[in-house]
PDB file of C-alpha atoms in Angstrom:
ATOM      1  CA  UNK A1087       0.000   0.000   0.000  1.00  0.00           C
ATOM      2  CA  UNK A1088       1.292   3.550  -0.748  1.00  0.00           C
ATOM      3  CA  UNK A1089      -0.123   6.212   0.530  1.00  0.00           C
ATOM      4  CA  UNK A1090      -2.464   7.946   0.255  1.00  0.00           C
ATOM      5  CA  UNK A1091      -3.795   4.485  -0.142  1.00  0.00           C
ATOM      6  CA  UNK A1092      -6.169   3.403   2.416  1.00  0.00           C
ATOM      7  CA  UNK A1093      -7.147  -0.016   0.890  1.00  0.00           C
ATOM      8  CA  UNK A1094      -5.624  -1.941  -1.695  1.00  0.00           C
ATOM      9  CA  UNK A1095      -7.034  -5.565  -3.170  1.00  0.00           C
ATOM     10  CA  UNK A1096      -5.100  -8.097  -4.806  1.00  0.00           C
ATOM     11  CA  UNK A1097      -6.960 -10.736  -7.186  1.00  0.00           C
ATOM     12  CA  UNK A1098      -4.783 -13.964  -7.637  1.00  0.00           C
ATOM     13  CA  UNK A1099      -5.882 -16.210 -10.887  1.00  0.00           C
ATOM     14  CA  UNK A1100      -8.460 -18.854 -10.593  1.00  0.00           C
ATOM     15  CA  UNK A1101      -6.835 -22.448 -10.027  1.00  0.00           C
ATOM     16  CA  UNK A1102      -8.486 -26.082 -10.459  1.00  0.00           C
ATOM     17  CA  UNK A1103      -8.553 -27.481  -7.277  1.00  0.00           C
ATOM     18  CA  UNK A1104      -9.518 -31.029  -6.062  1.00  0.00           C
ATOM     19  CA  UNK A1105     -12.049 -30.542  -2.845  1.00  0.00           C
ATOM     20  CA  UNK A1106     -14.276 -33.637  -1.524  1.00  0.00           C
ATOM     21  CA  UNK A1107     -18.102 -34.531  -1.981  1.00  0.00           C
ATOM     22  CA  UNK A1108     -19.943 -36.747  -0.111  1.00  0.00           C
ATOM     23  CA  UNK A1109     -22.402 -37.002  -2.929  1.00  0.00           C
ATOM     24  CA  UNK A1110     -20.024 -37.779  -6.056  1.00  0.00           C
ATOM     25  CA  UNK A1111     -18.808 -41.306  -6.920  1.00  0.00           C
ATOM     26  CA  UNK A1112     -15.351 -40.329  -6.786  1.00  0.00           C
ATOM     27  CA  UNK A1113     -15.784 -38.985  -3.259  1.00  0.00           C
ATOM     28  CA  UNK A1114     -14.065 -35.600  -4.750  1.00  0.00           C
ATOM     29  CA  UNK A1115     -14.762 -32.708  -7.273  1.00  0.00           C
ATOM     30  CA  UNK A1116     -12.709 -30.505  -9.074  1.00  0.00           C
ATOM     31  CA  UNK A1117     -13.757 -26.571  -8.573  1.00  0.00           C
ATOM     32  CA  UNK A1118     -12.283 -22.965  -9.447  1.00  0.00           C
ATOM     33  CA  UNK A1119     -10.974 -21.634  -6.654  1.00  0.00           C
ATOM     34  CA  UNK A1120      -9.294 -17.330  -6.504  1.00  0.00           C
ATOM     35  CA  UNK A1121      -7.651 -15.918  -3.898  1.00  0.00           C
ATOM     36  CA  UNK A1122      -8.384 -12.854  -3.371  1.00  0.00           C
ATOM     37  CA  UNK A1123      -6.551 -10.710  -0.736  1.00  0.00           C
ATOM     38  CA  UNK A1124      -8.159  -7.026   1.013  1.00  0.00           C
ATOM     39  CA  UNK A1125      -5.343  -5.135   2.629  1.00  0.00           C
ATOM     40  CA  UNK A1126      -6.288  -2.278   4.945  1.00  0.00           C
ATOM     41  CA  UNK A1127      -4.759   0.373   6.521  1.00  0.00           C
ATOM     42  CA  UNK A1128      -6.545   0.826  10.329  1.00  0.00           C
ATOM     43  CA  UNK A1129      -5.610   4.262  11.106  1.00  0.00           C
ATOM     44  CA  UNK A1130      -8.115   5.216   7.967  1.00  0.00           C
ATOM     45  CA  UNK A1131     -10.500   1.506   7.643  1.00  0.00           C
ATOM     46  CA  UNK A1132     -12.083  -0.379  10.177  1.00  0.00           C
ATOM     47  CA  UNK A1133     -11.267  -4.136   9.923  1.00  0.00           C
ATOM     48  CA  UNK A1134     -14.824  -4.861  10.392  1.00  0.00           C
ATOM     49  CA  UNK A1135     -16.015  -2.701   7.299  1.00  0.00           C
ATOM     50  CA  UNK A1136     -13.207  -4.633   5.197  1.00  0.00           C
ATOM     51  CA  UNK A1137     -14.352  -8.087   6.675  1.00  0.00           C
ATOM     52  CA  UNK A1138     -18.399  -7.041   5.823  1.00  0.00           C
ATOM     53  CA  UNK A1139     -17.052  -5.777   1.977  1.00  0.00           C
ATOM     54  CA  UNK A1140     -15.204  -9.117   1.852  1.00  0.00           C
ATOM     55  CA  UNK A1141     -18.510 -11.059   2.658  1.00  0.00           C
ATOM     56  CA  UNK A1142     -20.482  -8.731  -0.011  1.00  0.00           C
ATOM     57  CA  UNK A1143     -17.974  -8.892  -2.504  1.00  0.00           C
ATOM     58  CA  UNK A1144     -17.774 -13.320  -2.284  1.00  0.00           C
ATOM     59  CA  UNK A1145     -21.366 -13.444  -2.251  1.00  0.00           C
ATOM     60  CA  UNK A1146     -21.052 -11.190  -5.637  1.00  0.00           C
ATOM     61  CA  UNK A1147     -18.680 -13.318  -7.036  1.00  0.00           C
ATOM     62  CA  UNK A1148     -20.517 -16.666  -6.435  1.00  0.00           C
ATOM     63  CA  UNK A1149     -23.623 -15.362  -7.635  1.00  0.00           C
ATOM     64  CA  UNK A1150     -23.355 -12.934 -10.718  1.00  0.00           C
ATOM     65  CA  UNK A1151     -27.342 -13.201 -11.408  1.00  0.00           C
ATOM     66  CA  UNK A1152     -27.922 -11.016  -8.012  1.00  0.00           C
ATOM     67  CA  UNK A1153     -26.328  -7.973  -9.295  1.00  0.00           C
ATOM     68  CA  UNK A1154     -29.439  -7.807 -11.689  1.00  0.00           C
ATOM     69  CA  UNK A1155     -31.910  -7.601  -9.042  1.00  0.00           C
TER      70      UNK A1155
END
């Protein structure tokens, strides 16, 4: 972060990655997974606000359709 900076995110690339399931014959699937990192500075950003953007911006993310509505 350089200032006057007061939040800075950082998208990594979405990677295959093996994860298990109960319900599949295989006992595992194979989904995208990103990283993606918030950085904050406190003196200017409450961690909590980042945290609750965070939460917003996943639930985005896994479900394009709701930025329609």
């Amino acid at each position: 972060m350089n200032p006057p900076q007061s939040c800075i995110l950082a998208v990594g690339s979405s990677v295959d990655t093996v994860l298990p399931d109960a319900n599949s014959a295989s006992g595992f699937k194979v989904e995208p997974i990103m990283k993606i990192v918030l950085s904050c500075d406190h003196r200017s950003v409450d961690g909590a606000v980042g945290a609750s953007f965070m939460k917003v911006l996943k639930s985005t993310l896994e479900n394009p359709l709701e930025m329609l509505l």
